[in-house]
Short mmCIF file of C-alpha atoms in Angstrom, two decimals:
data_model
loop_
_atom_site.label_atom_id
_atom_site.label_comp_id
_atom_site.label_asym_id
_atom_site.label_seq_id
_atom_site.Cartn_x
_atom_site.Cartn_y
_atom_site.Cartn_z
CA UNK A 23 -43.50 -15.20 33.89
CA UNK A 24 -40.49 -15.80 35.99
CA UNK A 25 -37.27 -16.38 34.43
CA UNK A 26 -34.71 -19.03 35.75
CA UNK A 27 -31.22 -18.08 35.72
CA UNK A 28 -30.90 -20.93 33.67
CA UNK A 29 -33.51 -19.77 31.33
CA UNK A 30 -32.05 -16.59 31.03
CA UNK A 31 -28.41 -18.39 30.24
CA UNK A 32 -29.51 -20.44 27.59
CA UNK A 33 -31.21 -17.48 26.09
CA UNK A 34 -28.34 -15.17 26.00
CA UNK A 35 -26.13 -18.67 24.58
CA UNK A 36 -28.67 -19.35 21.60
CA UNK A 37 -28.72 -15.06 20.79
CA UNK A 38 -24.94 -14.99 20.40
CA UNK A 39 -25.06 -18.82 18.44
CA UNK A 40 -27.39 -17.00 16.11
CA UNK A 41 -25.27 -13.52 15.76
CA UNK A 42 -24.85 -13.06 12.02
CA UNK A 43 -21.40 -11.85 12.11
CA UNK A 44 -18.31 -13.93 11.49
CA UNK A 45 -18.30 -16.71 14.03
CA UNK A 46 -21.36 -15.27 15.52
CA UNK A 47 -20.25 -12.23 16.63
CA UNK A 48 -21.52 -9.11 15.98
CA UNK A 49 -20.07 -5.30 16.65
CA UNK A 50 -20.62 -4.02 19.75
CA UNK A 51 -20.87 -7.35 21.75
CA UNK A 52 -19.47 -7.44 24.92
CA UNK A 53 -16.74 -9.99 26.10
CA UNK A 54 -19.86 -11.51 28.12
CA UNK A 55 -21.47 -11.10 25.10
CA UNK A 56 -18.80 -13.27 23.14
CA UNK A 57 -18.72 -15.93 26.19
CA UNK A 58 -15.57 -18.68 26.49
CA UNK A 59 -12.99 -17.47 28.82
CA UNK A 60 -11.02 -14.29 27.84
CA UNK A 61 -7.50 -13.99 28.26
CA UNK A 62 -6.08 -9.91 28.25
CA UNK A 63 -3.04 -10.13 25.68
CA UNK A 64 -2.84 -6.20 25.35
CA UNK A 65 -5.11 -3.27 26.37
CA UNK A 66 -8.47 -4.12 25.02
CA UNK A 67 -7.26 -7.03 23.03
CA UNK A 68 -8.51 -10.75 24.44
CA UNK A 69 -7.68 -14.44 23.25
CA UNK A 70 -11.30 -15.79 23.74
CA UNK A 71 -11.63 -19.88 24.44
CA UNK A 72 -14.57 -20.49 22.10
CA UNK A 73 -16.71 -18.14 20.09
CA UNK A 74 -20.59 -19.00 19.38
CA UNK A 75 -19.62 -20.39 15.62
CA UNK A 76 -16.04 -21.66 15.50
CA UNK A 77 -14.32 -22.82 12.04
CA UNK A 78 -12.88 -25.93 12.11
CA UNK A 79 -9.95 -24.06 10.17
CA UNK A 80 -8.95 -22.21 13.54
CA UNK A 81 -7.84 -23.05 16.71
CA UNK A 82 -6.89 -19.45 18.31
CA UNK A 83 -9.68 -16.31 18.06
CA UNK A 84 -8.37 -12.55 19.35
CA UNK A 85 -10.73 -10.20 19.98
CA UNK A 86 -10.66 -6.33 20.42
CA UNK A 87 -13.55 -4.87 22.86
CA UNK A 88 -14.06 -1.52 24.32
CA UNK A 89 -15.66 -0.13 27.19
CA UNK A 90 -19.16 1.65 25.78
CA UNK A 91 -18.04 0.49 22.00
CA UNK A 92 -18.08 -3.28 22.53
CA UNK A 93 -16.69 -5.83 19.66
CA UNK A 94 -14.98 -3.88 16.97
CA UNK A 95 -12.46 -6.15 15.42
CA UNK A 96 -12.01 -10.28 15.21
CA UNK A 97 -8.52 -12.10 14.02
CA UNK A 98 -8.51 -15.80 13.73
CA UNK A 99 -5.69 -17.82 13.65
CA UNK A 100 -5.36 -21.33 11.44
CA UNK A 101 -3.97 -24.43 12.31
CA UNK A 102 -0.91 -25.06 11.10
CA UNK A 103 -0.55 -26.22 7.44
CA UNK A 104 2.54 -28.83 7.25
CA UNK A 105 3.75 -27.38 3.46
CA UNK A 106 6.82 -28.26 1.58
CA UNK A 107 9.67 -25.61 0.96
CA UNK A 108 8.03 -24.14 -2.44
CA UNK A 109 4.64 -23.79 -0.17
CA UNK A 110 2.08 -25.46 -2.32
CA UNK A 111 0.04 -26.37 0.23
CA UNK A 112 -0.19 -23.31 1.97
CA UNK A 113 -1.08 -21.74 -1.09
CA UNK A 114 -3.66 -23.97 -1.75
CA UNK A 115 -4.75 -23.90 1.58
CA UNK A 116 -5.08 -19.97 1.20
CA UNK A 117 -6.79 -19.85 -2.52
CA UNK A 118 -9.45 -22.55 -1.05
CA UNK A 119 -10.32 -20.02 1.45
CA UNK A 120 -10.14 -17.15 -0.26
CA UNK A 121 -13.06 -18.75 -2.43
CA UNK A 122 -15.00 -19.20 0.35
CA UNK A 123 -14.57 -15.88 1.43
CA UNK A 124 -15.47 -14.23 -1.85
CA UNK A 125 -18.44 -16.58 -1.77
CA UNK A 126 -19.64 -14.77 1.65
CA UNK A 127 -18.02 -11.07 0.68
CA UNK A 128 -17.74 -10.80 -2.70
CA UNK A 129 -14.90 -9.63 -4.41
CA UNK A 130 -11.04 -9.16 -2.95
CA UNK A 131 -8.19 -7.71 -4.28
CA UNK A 132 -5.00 -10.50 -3.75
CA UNK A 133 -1.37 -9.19 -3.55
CA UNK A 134 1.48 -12.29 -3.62
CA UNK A 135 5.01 -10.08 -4.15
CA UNK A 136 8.47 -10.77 -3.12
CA UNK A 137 10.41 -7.74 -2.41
CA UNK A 138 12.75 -6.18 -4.57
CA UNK A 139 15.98 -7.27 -4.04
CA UNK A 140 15.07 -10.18 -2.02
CA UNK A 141 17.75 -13.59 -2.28
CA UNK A 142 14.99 -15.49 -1.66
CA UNK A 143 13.92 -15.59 -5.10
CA UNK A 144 13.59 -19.46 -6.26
CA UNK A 145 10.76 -21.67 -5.85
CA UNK A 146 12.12 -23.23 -3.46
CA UNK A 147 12.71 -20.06 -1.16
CA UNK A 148 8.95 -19.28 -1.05
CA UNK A 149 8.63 -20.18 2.31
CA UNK A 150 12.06 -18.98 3.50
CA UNK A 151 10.57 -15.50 1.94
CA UNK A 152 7.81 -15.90 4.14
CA UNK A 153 9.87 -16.38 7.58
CA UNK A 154 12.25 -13.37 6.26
CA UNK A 155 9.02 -10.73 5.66
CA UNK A 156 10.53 -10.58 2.41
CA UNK A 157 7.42 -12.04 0.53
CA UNK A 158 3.50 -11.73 0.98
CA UNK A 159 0.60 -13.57 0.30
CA UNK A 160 -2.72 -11.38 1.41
CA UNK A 161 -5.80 -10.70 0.24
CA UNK A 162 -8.38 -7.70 0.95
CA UNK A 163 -11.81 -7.40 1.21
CA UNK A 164 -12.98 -3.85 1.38
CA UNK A 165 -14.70 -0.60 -0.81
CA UNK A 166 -11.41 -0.45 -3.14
CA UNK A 167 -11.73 -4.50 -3.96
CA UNK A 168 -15.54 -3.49 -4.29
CA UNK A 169 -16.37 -6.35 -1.83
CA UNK A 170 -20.12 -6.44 -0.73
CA UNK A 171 -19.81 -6.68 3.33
CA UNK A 172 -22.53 -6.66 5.67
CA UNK A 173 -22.75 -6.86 9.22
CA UNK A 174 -21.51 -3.95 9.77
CA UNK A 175 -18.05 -5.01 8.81
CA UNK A 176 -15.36 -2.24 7.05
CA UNK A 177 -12.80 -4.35 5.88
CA UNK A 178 -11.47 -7.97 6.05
CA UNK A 179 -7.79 -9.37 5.88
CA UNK A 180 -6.60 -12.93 4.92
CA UNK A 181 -2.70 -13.48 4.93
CA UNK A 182 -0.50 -16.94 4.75
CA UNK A 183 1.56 -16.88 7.68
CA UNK A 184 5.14 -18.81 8.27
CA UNK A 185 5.49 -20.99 11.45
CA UNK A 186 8.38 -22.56 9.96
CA UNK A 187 10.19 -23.69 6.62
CA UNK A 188 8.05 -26.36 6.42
CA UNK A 189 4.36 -25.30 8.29
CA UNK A 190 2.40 -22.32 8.15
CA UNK A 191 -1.15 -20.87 8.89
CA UNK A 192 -3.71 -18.49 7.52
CA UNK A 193 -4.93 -15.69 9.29
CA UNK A 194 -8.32 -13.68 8.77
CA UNK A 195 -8.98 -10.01 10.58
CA UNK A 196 -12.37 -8.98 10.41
CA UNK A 197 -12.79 -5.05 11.16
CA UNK A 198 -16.00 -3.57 12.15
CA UNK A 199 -17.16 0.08 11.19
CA UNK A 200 -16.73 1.10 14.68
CA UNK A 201 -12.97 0.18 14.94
CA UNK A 202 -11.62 3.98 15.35
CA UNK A 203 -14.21 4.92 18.36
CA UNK A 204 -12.84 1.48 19.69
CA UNK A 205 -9.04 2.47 19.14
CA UNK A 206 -9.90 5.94 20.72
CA UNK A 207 -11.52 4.79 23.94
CA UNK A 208 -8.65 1.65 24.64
CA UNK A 209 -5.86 4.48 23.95
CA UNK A 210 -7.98 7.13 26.10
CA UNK A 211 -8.24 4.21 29.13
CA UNK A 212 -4.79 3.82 28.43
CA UNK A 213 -3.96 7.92 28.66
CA UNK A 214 -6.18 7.64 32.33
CA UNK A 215 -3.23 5.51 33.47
CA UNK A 216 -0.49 7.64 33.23
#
C-alpha cells in the first residue's frame, strides 16, 4: 500500500490530537511531534502556535524539548482575568480550575500567604501583593499532595499571576518524569558552545 504524503500528514495530525497528555502532548514528543510553529525563547524552551488539544482558558503554550529526550515539560499561560483590586475574580477564576484539575489529578496541596512583613496587607492590596511578589496563590500536584498523575507526568503547578492592579492570569506547568535528562542535555548543548 502506498502512502500519500498527505496520508501520512493526516496520520501523524490525528496521533498527536489523540496523545493522552495535557493538551495532547505526551513526553518525549518532538517539536514536529507537537506541530504549530515554534518560536526559540531560550535554549530548548519554544512558544508553540497551537498544540493538538488547546484550552479555551489559554492563549500562550511554552514548551521545553530536548535533543534525544523530546517533550519534558508544558507551561500554559491564561488569558487575562479583568479582577477588581481585592482579586475576587482571579481567585475564583483559580479555585474553578483548581477543581478541574483535582478532577483529572487528584489531590493538590494549595498555598495562598502574604509575606511577613508585607504593607500590602488589606483586602484591598491583594492584588498590589501580587504585582510586589509579596503574596502567592499556587497550588501543587505531586507525591507530597498524594495526587494520582499519569502520563508520565512528575508534578504539576497552577499559580494566579498579576498583569496589573486590575487583570491577571493563571498559569499551569506540567513536568514530565524525564525533566532532569532534559535539563542535562539543553545545559550539555549549551556547555558544547562555549
Amino acid at each position: 500500500m502506498k502512502f500519500t504524503k498527505a496520508l501520512l500528514l493526516s496520520l501523524a495530525l490525528s496521533s498527536a490530537a489523540n496523545a493522552a497528555g495535557p493538551f495532547g502532548l505526551e513526553m518525549g514528543m518532538s517539536l514536529k511531534d507537537i506541530g504549530g510553529e515554534a518560536k526559540q525563547i531560550a535554549p530548548g524552551k519554544y512558544s508553540v502556535s497551537s498544540v493538538p488539544k488547546p484550552h479555551s482558558l489559554f492563549d500562550t503554550y511554552i514548551v521545553q524539548v530536548a535533543p534525544d529526550v523530546g517533550l519534558c515539560y508544558i507551561k500554559a499561560i491564561g488569558k487575562d482575568i479583568s479582577t477588581s483590586t481585592y482579586g475576587v475574580e482571579l481567585k475564583s477564576s483559580f479555585y474553578n480550575l483548581q477543581g478541574k484539575l483535582e478532577k483529572a489529578y487528584g489531590s493538590s496541596k494549595v498555598t495562598d500567604m502574604l509575606l511577613s512583613g508585607s504593607i500590602w496587607n488589606e483586602p484591598n492590596d491583594w492584588m498590589m501583593g501580587l504585582i510586589k511578589k509579596e503574596r502567592y496563590l499556587f497550588a501543587i500536584w505531586d507525591a507530597e499532595s498524594k495526587a494520582t498523575l499519569k502520563n508520565n507526568l512528575a508534578a504539576i503547578a497552577m499559580a494566579a499571576k498579576p498583569s496589573s492592579k486590575s487583570a491577571g492570569y493563571l498559569a499551569v506547568d506540567y513536568s514530565f518524569t524525564n525533566e532532569e535528562q532534559c535539563n542535562s542535555a539543553i545545559a550539555a548543548m549549551e556547555d558544547d558552545a562555549l
